[in-house]
Coordinates of C-alpha atoms in Angstrom, one line a residue:
Chain B
M6 CA -40.7 47.2 -6.3
I7 CA -37.6 46.9 -4.2
T8 CA -38.6 43.5 -3.2
S9 CA -39.1 42.4 -6.8
I10 CA -35.7 43.8 -7.8
A11 CA -34.0 42.1 -4.8
T12 CA -35.8 38.9 -5.8
S13 CA -34.7 39.2 -9.4
I14 CA -31.1 39.9 -8.4
A15 CA -31.1 36.9 -6.0
T16 CA -32.6 34.7 -8.7
S17 CA -30.1 35.8 -11.3
K18 CA -27.2 35.2 -8.9
A19 CA -28.6 31.8 -8.1
D20 CA -28.8 31.1 -11.9
I21 CA -25.2 32.1 -12.4
A22 CA -24.0 30.0 -9.5
A23 CA -26.0 27.0 -10.7
S24 CA -24.7 27.1 -14.2
N25 CA -21.2 28.1 -15.6
P26 CA -19.4 29.2 -12.4
A27 CA -19.6 25.7 -11.1
L28 CA -17.8 24.4 -14.1
A29 CA -15.5 27.5 -14.2
S30 CA -14.5 26.8 -10.5
S31 CA -14.0 23.2 -11.4
S32 CA -11.7 24.1 -14.3
L33 CA -9.8 26.5 -12.0
Q34 CA -9.3 23.6 -9.5
M35 CA -8.1 21.3 -12.3
A36 CA -5.6 24.0 -13.4
A37 CA -4.4 24.6 -9.8
A38 CA -4.0 20.8 -9.4
A39 CA -2.0 20.5 -12.6
I40 CA 0.2 23.4 -11.6
L41 CA 0.8 22.0 -8.2
G42 CA 1.9 18.7 -9.8
M43 CA 4.3 20.5 -12.2
V44 CA 5.9 22.5 -9.3
V45 CA 6.5 19.3 -7.3
L46 CA 8.0 17.6 -10.3
M47 CA 10.3 20.6 -11.2
G48 CA 11.5 20.6 -7.5
V49 CA 12.3 16.9 -7.4
G50 CA 13.6 16.5 -11.0
F51 CA 15.1 19.9 -12.0
A52 CA 15.9 22.0 -8.9
P53 CA 19.6 23.0 -9.3
M54 CA 20.6 23.2 -5.6
D55 CA 23.2 20.6 -4.8
V56 CA 21.4 19.4 -1.7
V57 CA 18.2 18.6 -3.6
H58 CA 20.2 17.1 -6.5
N59 CA 22.1 14.8 -4.1
A60 CA 18.9 13.7 -2.2
A61 CA 16.9 13.0 -5.4
H62 CA 20.0 11.7 -7.4
D63 CA 19.0 8.1 -7.9
A64 CA 15.3 9.0 -8.5
R65 CA 16.4 11.5 -11.2
H66 CA 18.5 8.9 -13.0
S67 CA 15.7 6.3 -12.7
F68 CA 13.1 8.7 -14.2
A69 CA 15.6 9.6 -16.9
F70 CA 15.4 13.3 -15.9
P71 CA 18.5 15.1 -17.2
C72 CA 21.0 14.9 -14.4
H73 CA 24.6 16.1 -13.8
Chain U
M15 CA -12.7 18.9 -5.0
F16 CA -9.1 20.2 -5.0
R17 CA -8.7 18.9 -1.5
S18 CA -10.0 15.4 -2.4
M19 CA -7.7 15.4 -5.5
V20 CA -4.7 16.1 -3.3
I21 CA -5.6 13.4 -0.8
T22 CA -6.3 10.9 -3.6
A23 CA -3.0 11.7 -5.3
L24 CA -1.1 11.2 -2.0
G25 CA -2.7 7.8 -1.6
V26 CA -2.0 6.7 -5.2
A27 CA 1.6 8.1 -5.0
L28 CA 2.3 6.1 -1.9
V29 CA 1.4 2.8 -3.6
A30 CA 2.9 3.6 -7.0
G31 CA 6.0 5.1 -5.4
L32 CA 6.6 1.9 -3.3
V33 CA 6.1 -0.3 -6.4
L34 CA 8.7 1.8 -8.3
S35 CA 11.0 1.8 -5.3
A36 CA 10.9 -2.0 -5.1
V37 CA 11.7 -2.5 -8.8
Q38 CA 14.3 0.2 -8.7
A39 CA 16.0 -1.3 -5.6
L40 CA 16.3 -4.6 -7.4
H41 CA 17.1 -3.7 -11.0
V42 CA 17.9 0.0 -11.4
S43 CA 19.9 1.3 -8.4
P44 CA 22.5 -1.5 -8.5
I45 CA 23.5 -0.3 -12.0
I46 CA 23.9 3.3 -10.7
Y47 CA 26.0 2.1 -7.8
A48 CA 28.1 -0.1 -10.1
A49 CA 28.7 2.8 -12.5
E50 CA 29.7 5.2 -9.6
V51 CA 32.6 3.0 -8.8
F52 CA 34.2 4.3 -12.0
E53 CA 33.3 7.9 -11.3
F54 CA 36.3 9.2 -9.2
V55 CA 39.3 7.0 -9.9
G56 CA 42.1 9.5 -10.2
P57 CA 43.4 12.8 -11.5
E58 CA 42.9 11.8 -15.2
V59 CA 39.2 11.6 -14.7
S60 CA 38.7 14.5 -12.3
T61 CA 40.4 16.8 -14.8
A62 CA 38.3 15.5 -17.6
P63 CA 35.6 18.0 -18.9
N64 CA 32.4 18.0 -17.0
D65 CA 29.6 20.3 -16.4
G66 CA 29.8 20.9 -12.6
H67 CA 28.6 17.5 -11.7
S68 CA 28.1 17.5 -8.0
H69 CA 27.4 14.0 -6.9
S70 CA 26.9 12.4 -3.5
H71 CA 30.6 12.1 -3.2
N72 CA 31.0 15.9 -3.5
D73 CA 32.3 17.1 -0.1
Q74 CA 31.0 20.6 -0.5
A75 CA 27.3 19.9 -0.2
W76 CA 25.3 17.7 2.0
S77 CA 24.3 14.3 0.6
P78 CA 22.6 11.3 2.1
G79 CA 25.0 8.7 3.5
D80 CA 25.2 5.4 1.6
G81 CA 22.7 2.7 2.6
F82 CA 19.5 3.3 4.5
E83 CA 19.7 7.2 4.3
R84 CA 20.3 7.2 0.5
V85 CA 17.5 4.7 -0.2
G86 CA 15.2 6.6 2.1
F87 CA 15.7 9.9 0.2
T88 CA 15.3 8.0 -3.1
V89 CA 12.0 6.5 -1.9
L90 CA 10.9 10.0 -0.8
S91 CA 11.8 11.4 -4.2
N92 CA 9.9 8.6 -6.0
F93 CA 6.9 9.3 -3.8
L94 CA 7.0 13.1 -4.5
S95 CA 7.4 12.5 -8.2
A96 CA 4.5 10.0 -8.2
F97 CA 2.4 12.6 -6.4
G98 CA 3.2 15.2 -9.1
F99 CA 2.4 12.8 -12.0
T100 CA -0.8 11.6 -10.3
I101 CA -2.3 15.0 -9.7
I102 CA -1.5 16.1 -13.3
L103 CA -3.2 12.9 -14.5
L104 CA -6.2 13.5 -12.2
A105 CA -6.6 17.0 -13.6
C106 CA -6.4 15.7 -17.2
M107 CA -8.9 12.9 -16.5
F108 CA -11.5 15.3 -15.0
M109 CA -11.0 17.8 -17.7
A110 CA -11.6 15.1 -20.3
R111 CA -14.6 13.9 -18.4
D112 CA -16.1 17.5 -18.2
K113 CA -15.2 18.7 -21.7
A114 CA -15.3 15.5 -23.7
Q115 CA -17.5 13.1 -21.7
L116 CA -14.7 10.6 -21.3
N117 CA -15.7 8.2 -18.5
I118 CA -13.3 7.5 -15.7
S119 CA -12.4 3.9 -14.8
W120 CA -9.4 1.8 -13.7
F121 CA -9.0 0.5 -17.3
R122 CA -9.2 4.0 -18.8
G123 CA -6.7 4.9 -16.1
V124 CA -4.3 2.3 -17.4
V125 CA -4.6 3.9 -20.9
W126 CA -3.9 7.3 -19.3
G127 CA -0.9 5.8 -17.6
L128 CA 0.4 4.5 -20.9
A129 CA 0.0 8.0 -22.3
G130 CA 1.9 9.4 -19.3
Y131 CA 4.7 6.8 -19.9
L132 CA 5.0 7.8 -23.5
T133 CA 4.9 11.5 -22.6
F134 CA 7.2 11.6 -19.6
F135 CA 9.6 8.7 -20.3
V136 CA 9.6 7.1 -23.8
V137 CA 9.8 10.2 -26.0
P138 CA 12.2 12.2 -23.9
A139 CA 14.4 9.0 -23.5
L140 CA 14.5 8.5 -27.3
G141 CA 16.3 11.9 -27.6
L142 CA 18.2 11.8 -24.3
S143 CA 19.0 8.2 -23.4
P144 CA 18.7 7.4 -19.7
E145 CA 22.2 7.9 -18.3
I146 CA 24.4 6.2 -15.7
P147 CA 26.8 8.3 -13.7
S148 CA 30.1 9.1 -15.3
M149 CA 28.6 9.2 -18.8
E150 CA 29.5 12.3 -21.0
A151 CA 26.5 14.5 -21.7
A152 CA 25.8 17.9 -23.2
P153 CA 25.4 20.9 -20.7
L154 CA 22.5 20.4 -18.3
E155 CA 20.4 23.4 -19.1
G156 CA 20.1 22.5 -22.8
R157 CA 19.1 19.0 -22.0
Q158 CA 16.5 20.1 -19.4
S159 CA 14.9 22.5 -21.9
W160 CA 14.8 19.8 -24.5
W161 CA 13.2 17.4 -22.0
V162 CA 10.5 19.9 -21.2
L163 CA 9.9 20.6 -24.9
A164 CA 9.6 16.8 -25.7
V165 CA 7.1 16.3 -22.8
V166 CA 5.0 19.3 -23.7
T167 CA 4.8 18.5 -27.5
T168 CA 4.2 14.8 -26.8
G169 CA 1.3 15.7 -24.5
L170 CA -0.1 18.1 -27.1
A171 CA 0.3 15.4 -29.8
I172 CA -1.7 12.9 -27.8
F173 CA -4.3 15.5 -27.0
S174 CA -4.6 16.4 -30.7
L175 CA -5.0 12.8 -31.7
V176 CA -7.6 11.9 -29.1
F177 CA -9.7 15.1 -28.7
L178 CA -9.4 17.2 -31.9
P179 CA -12.1 16.6 -34.6
G180 CA -11.4 15.1 -38.1
I181 CA -8.6 16.7 -40.1
A182 CA -7.4 18.8 -37.1
K183 CA -5.8 15.6 -35.8
V184 CA -3.0 16.3 -38.3
A185 CA -1.7 18.9 -35.7
A186 CA -0.4 15.8 -33.9
M187 CA 2.2 15.3 -36.6
V188 CA 3.5 18.8 -36.1
F189 CA 3.8 18.3 -32.4
I190 CA 5.6 15.0 -32.8
A191 CA 8.1 16.5 -35.2
V192 CA 9.0 19.7 -33.3
P193 CA 11.5 18.2 -30.7
W194 CA 13.3 16.3 -33.5
I195 CA 13.5 19.4 -35.7
V196 CA 15.0 21.3 -32.7
G197 CA 17.2 18.3 -31.9
A198 CA 18.2 16.9 -28.6
P199 CA 21.5 18.4 -27.3
Q200 CA 24.4 15.9 -27.7
P201 CA 27.9 16.0 -26.1
E202 CA 30.9 16.7 -28.3
L203 CA 32.3 13.4 -27.1
H204 CA 30.0 10.4 -26.7
G205 CA 30.3 7.6 -24.2
F206 CA 32.8 7.5 -21.3
L207 CA 36.1 9.3 -20.8
H208 CA 37.5 6.7 -18.4
P209 CA 41.2 6.1 -19.0
D210 CA 40.9 2.3 -18.6
A211 CA 39.6 0.6 -21.8
Q212 CA 38.2 -2.3 -19.7
A213 CA 36.3 0.1 -17.5
V214 CA 34.8 1.7 -20.6
I215 CA 33.6 -1.7 -21.8
T216 CA 32.0 -2.4 -18.4
L217 CA 30.4 1.0 -18.3
E218 CA 29.0 0.6 -21.8
G219 CA 27.5 -2.7 -20.7
L220 CA 26.0 -1.1 -17.7
Q221 CA 24.6 1.7 -19.8
T222 CA 22.7 -0.8 -22.1
Q223 CA 21.4 -2.6 -19.0
F224 CA 20.3 0.7 -17.5
V225 CA 18.2 1.7 -20.6
Y226 CA 16.2 -1.6 -20.4
A227 CA 15.9 -1.5 -16.6
T228 CA 14.5 2.1 -16.5
A229 CA 12.2 1.4 -19.5
I230 CA 10.7 -1.6 -17.6
A231 CA 10.6 0.1 -14.2
N232 CA 8.9 3.2 -15.6
G233 CA 6.5 1.2 -17.6
L234 CA 5.4 -0.8 -14.5
F235 CA 5.3 2.4 -12.5
W236 CA 3.0 4.2 -15.0
I237 CA 0.6 1.3 -15.5
T238 CA 0.2 1.0 -11.7
L239 CA -0.1 4.7 -11.3
G240 CA -2.6 5.1 -14.1
G241 CA -4.8 2.2 -13.1
L242 CA -4.9 3.3 -9.4
T243 CA -5.6 6.9 -10.4
G244 CA -8.5 5.8 -12.5
Y245 CA -9.9 3.6 -9.8
A246 CA -9.4 6.1 -7.0
A247 CA -10.8 9.0 -9.0
K248 CA -14.0 7.2 -9.7
R249 CA -14.3 5.8 -6.1
F250 CA -13.2 8.8 -3.9
I251 CA -13.6 12.1 -5.8
K252 CA -17.0 13.5 -6.1
G253 CA -17.6 16.5 -8.3

């Protein structure tokens, strides 16, 4: 009895892991990647600190990010 | 998969960033340098209205020295921006593959790159023209907000056109219209406040050149970035 319950739990866990969680985890990674990209872009293009502005000045103008 | 996306994006960004840096060094940066000559000419200009512009000539904050240092930081900024764009593009490509069975290839990558060019450069630049130093502009915060709005709505418009079924594609029209209904912030005084009329004529010429130079540089950058991202995504990322 216990063995069969354990087996069924293990099977259902395996089923879940084999179906949607794989895709869900993939979507999560896509979202994380996109957020990382946005954070980097905001830092280079929009960060208000003078030092960052001065370092990235010519790149900001070239990408037509609002500058000054 | 996340790790291989980051590594792939770093590789693509290195190449696309160098391509941009080369075009920029030849055709874009010289215009910026030429315009800067007119930036700090005397008390007339320094007392003119501005919005706290703190350029490399500002003594209060560190800035890279002219020459190698300045170019180095520009190349680094290009590379970091290219990394940001690439990893966003990768996320979109894989999402489209998983949800809409859109295959990944170098050619599809070029098409993605053109979509990126439209989203991140063309549409924002239609409202807020690429600017050279010393040009009058509306307060920075308003322009940054409008830029973000234009990018997000253009991205949503392209998404609606490509991925929504049938009549729902009409949503794209709404997204295209939104930034223009809101309106890009414009300065009270357009153009240049330089006291010398001849300098203003020169600056206006530089401004026109700058619009073309950035449009071409960014176009080449996005085509390179898109094509390479498509190729590398297919070749190096499993999952």
